[in-house]
Each structure stands twice: as C-alpha cells, then as structure tokens.
CSV table of C-alpha atoms in Angstrom, one decimal:
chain,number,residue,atom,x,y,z
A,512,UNK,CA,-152.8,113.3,95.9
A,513,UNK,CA,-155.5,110.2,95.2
A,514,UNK,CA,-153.0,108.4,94.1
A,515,UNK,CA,-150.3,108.4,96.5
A,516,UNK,CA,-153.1,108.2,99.5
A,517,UNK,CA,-154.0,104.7,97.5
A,518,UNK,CA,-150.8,103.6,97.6
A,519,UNK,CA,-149.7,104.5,101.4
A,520,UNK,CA,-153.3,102.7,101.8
A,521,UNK,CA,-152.0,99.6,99.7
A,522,UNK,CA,-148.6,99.4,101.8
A,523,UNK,CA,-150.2,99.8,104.9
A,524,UNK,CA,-152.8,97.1,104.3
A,525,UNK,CA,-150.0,94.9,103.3
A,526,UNK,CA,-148.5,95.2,106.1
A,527,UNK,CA,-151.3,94.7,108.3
A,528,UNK,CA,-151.8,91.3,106.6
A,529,UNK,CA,-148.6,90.2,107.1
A,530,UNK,CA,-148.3,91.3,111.0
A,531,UNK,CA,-151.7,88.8,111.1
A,532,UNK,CA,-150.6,86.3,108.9
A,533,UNK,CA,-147.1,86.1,111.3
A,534,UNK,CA,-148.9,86.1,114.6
A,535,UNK,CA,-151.1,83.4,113.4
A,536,UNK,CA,-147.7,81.0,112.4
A,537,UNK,CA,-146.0,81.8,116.0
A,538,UNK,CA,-149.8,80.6,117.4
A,539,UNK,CA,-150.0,77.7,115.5
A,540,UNK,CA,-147.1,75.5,117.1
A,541,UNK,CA,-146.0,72.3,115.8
A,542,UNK,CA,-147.3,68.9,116.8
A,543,UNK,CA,-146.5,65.3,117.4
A,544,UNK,CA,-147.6,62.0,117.7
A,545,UNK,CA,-146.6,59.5,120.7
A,546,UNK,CA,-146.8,55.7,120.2
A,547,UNK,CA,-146.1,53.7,123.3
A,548,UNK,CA,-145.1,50.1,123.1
A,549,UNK,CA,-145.4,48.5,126.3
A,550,UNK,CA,-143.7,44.4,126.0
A,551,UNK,CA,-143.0,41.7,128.3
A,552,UNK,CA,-146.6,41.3,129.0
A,553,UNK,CA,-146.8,37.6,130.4
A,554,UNK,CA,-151.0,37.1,130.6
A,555,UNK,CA,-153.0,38.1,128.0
A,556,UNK,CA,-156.5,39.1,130.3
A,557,UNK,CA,-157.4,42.2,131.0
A,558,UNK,CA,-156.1,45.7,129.8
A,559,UNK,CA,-153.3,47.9,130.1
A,560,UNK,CA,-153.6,51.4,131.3
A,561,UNK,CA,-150.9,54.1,130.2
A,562,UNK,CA,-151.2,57.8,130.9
A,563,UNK,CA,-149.0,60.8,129.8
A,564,UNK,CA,-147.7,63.1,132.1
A,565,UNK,CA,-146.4,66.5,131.0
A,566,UNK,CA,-145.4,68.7,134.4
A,567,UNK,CA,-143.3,67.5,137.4
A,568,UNK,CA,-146.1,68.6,139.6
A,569,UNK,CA,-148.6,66.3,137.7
A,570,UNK,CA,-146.4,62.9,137.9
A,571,UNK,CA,-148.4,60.2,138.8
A,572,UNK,CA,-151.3,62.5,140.0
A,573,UNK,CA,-154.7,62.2,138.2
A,574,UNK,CA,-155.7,65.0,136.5
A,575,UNK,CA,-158.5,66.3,134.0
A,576,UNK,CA,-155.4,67.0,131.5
A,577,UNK,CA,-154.1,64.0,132.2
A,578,UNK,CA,-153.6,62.2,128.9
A,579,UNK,CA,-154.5,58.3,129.2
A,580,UNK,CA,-155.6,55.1,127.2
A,581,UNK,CA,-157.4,51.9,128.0
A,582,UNK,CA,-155.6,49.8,125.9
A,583,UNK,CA,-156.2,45.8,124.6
A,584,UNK,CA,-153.4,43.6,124.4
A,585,UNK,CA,-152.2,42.0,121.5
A,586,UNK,CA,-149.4,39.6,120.7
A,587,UNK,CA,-148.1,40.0,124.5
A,588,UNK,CA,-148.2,43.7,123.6
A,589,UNK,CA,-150.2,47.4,124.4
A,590,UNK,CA,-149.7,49.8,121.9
A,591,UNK,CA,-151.4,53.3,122.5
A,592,UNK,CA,-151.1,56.3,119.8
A,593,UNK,CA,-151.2,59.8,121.5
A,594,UNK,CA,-151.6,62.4,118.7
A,595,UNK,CA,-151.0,66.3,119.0
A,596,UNK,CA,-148.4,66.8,121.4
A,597,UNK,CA,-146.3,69.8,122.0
A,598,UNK,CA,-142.7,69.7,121.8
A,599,UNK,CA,-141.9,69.1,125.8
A,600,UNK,CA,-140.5,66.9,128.3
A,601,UNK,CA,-143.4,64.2,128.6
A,602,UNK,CA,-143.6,61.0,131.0
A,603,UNK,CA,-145.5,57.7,131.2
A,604,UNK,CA,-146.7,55.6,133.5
A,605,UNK,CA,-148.7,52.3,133.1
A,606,UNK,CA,-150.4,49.6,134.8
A,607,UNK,CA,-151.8,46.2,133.3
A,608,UNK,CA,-154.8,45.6,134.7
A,609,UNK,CA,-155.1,41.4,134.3
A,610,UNK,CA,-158.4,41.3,136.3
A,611,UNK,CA,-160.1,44.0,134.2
A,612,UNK,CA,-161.6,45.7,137.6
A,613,UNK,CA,-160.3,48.7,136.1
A,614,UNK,CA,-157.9,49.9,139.3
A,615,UNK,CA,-154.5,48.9,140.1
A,616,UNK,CA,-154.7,46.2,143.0
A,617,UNK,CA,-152.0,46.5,145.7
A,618,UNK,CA,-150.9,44.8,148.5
A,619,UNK,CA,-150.3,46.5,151.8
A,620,UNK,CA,-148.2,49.7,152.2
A,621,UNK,CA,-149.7,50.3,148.0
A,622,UNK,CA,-147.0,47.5,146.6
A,623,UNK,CA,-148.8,47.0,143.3
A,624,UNK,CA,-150.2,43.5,142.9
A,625,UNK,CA,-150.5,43.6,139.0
A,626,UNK,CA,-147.7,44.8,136.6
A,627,UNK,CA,-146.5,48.2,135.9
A,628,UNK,CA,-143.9,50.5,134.7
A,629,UNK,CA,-142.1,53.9,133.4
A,630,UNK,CA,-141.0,55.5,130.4
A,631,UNK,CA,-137.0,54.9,130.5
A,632,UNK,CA,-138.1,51.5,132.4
A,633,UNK,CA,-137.3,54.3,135.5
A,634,UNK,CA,-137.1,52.3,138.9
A,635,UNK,CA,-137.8,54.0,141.7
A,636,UNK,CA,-136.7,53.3,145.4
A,637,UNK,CA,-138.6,52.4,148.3
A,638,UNK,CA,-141.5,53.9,145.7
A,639,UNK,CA,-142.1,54.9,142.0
A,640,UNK,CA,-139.6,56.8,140.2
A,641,UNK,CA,-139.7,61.0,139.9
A,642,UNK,CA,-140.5,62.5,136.9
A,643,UNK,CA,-136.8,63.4,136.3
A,644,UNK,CA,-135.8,59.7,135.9
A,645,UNK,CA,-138.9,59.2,133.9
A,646,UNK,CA,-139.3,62.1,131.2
A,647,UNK,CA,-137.9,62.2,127.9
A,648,UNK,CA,-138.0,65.0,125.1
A,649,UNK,CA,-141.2,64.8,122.4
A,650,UNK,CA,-139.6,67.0,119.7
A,651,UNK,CA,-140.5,64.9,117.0
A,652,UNK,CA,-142.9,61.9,115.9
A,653,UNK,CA,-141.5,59.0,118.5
A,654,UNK,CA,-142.5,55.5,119.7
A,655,UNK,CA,-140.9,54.4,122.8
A,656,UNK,CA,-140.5,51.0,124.2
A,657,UNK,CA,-141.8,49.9,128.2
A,658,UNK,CA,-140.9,46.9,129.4
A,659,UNK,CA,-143.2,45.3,132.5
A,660,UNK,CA,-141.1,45.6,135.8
C-alpha cells in the first residue's frame, strides 16, 4: 500500500512539474532585435531621432512605451539597435534634428523644417503617412533601411 501511494505520489509530482515547466515556455515568448538604418543624410550636425511605434492608436503619438533613440550620425548615416521586441507589426518614424535643439522645427501649418521619414519610406498626403502604410512584420532579427524624404 506504501508503495503504490509513493508511486501515484511520484506520477503526480511529475506531472505537476511539467504543467509548470510548460506554462513557463508559453510565458517566456521569443524576442528580436531591430536595427534601423536611416541614409541620405546630407549635413552631418546634430542628431537623428527615431522612435518605434507598435499600435495603430500610438502612431506618431508620444507615449511612456514609446520606444525611441537619440542617435549620432556617422558616415551620412543613424544607426539605432532596438533589442527585445515581440513578434508584431511595428512602425518607425524619425526626424534629424541638424540644430541639436532637440525638437522638430516646422514651418507654419507643422511642415517640418528639418528632415524626416517612415519605415517603407511611407509618404503621406496633405500630412504623415498612417500606420498601415508604415508598419512591417518583426518576426525575426531585421534591419531595415529609411531614406530622408
């Protein structure tokens, strides 16, 4: 009787452990890195700004989850690692600050002054593009290319 209540005890323990061990897997979800290449940058002053949007209803709006990098320019380029992203449709936005005041200037009506752009080099009209034009899938480790407009 000892014996077989020790081994229904065993079983069940193992199974317990396993129920744990598989609910911890499905919480743990994969991961990956974002490097953003932003080119055609024609003066060398000041820094670029990029940020990462990850909702529709967060496009262009600034956030406290809003994922975003001051970055230096090098070789006419900004290059800005984002790690630990979950597999989603992201989108990125950016700004190159050439007189280091750390806003983007505009002209009247908002028609940015310094240089900007979108992930997909997204255009938009008679404003900045939606998130729809702008997103792209981060299912894997990816660098992505943004030309200035």
């Amino acid at each position: 009787m000892k014996k077989n209540l020790l081994i229904i005890t065993f079983i069940c323990f193992g199974m317990l452990t396993t129920k744990a061990q598989e609910e911890e897997e499905e919480e743990e979800e994969e991961t990956f890195d974002l490097t953003i290449e932003v080119t055609g940058i024609k003066k060398t002053t000041g820094k670029v700004f990029i940020a990462v949007y990850d909702k529709k209803e967060n496009f262009l709006k600034d956030t406290e989850k809003l994922l975003r990098k001051k970055v230096i320019i090098e070789n006419k380029k900004a290059v800005a690692q984002f790690k630990g992203l979950k597999k989603g449709e992201y989108a990125v936005s950016f700004f190159h600050d050439e007189n280091d005041n750390n806003k983007m200037d505009t002209k009247i009506f908002g028609i940015p002054k310094e240089p900007y752009g979108f992930s997909n080099n997204a255009t938009g009209v008679m404003g900045p593009p939606k998130f729809e034009d702008a997103k792209f899938l981060v299912d894997s480790n990816k660098t992505i290319q943004i030309k200035v407009n």
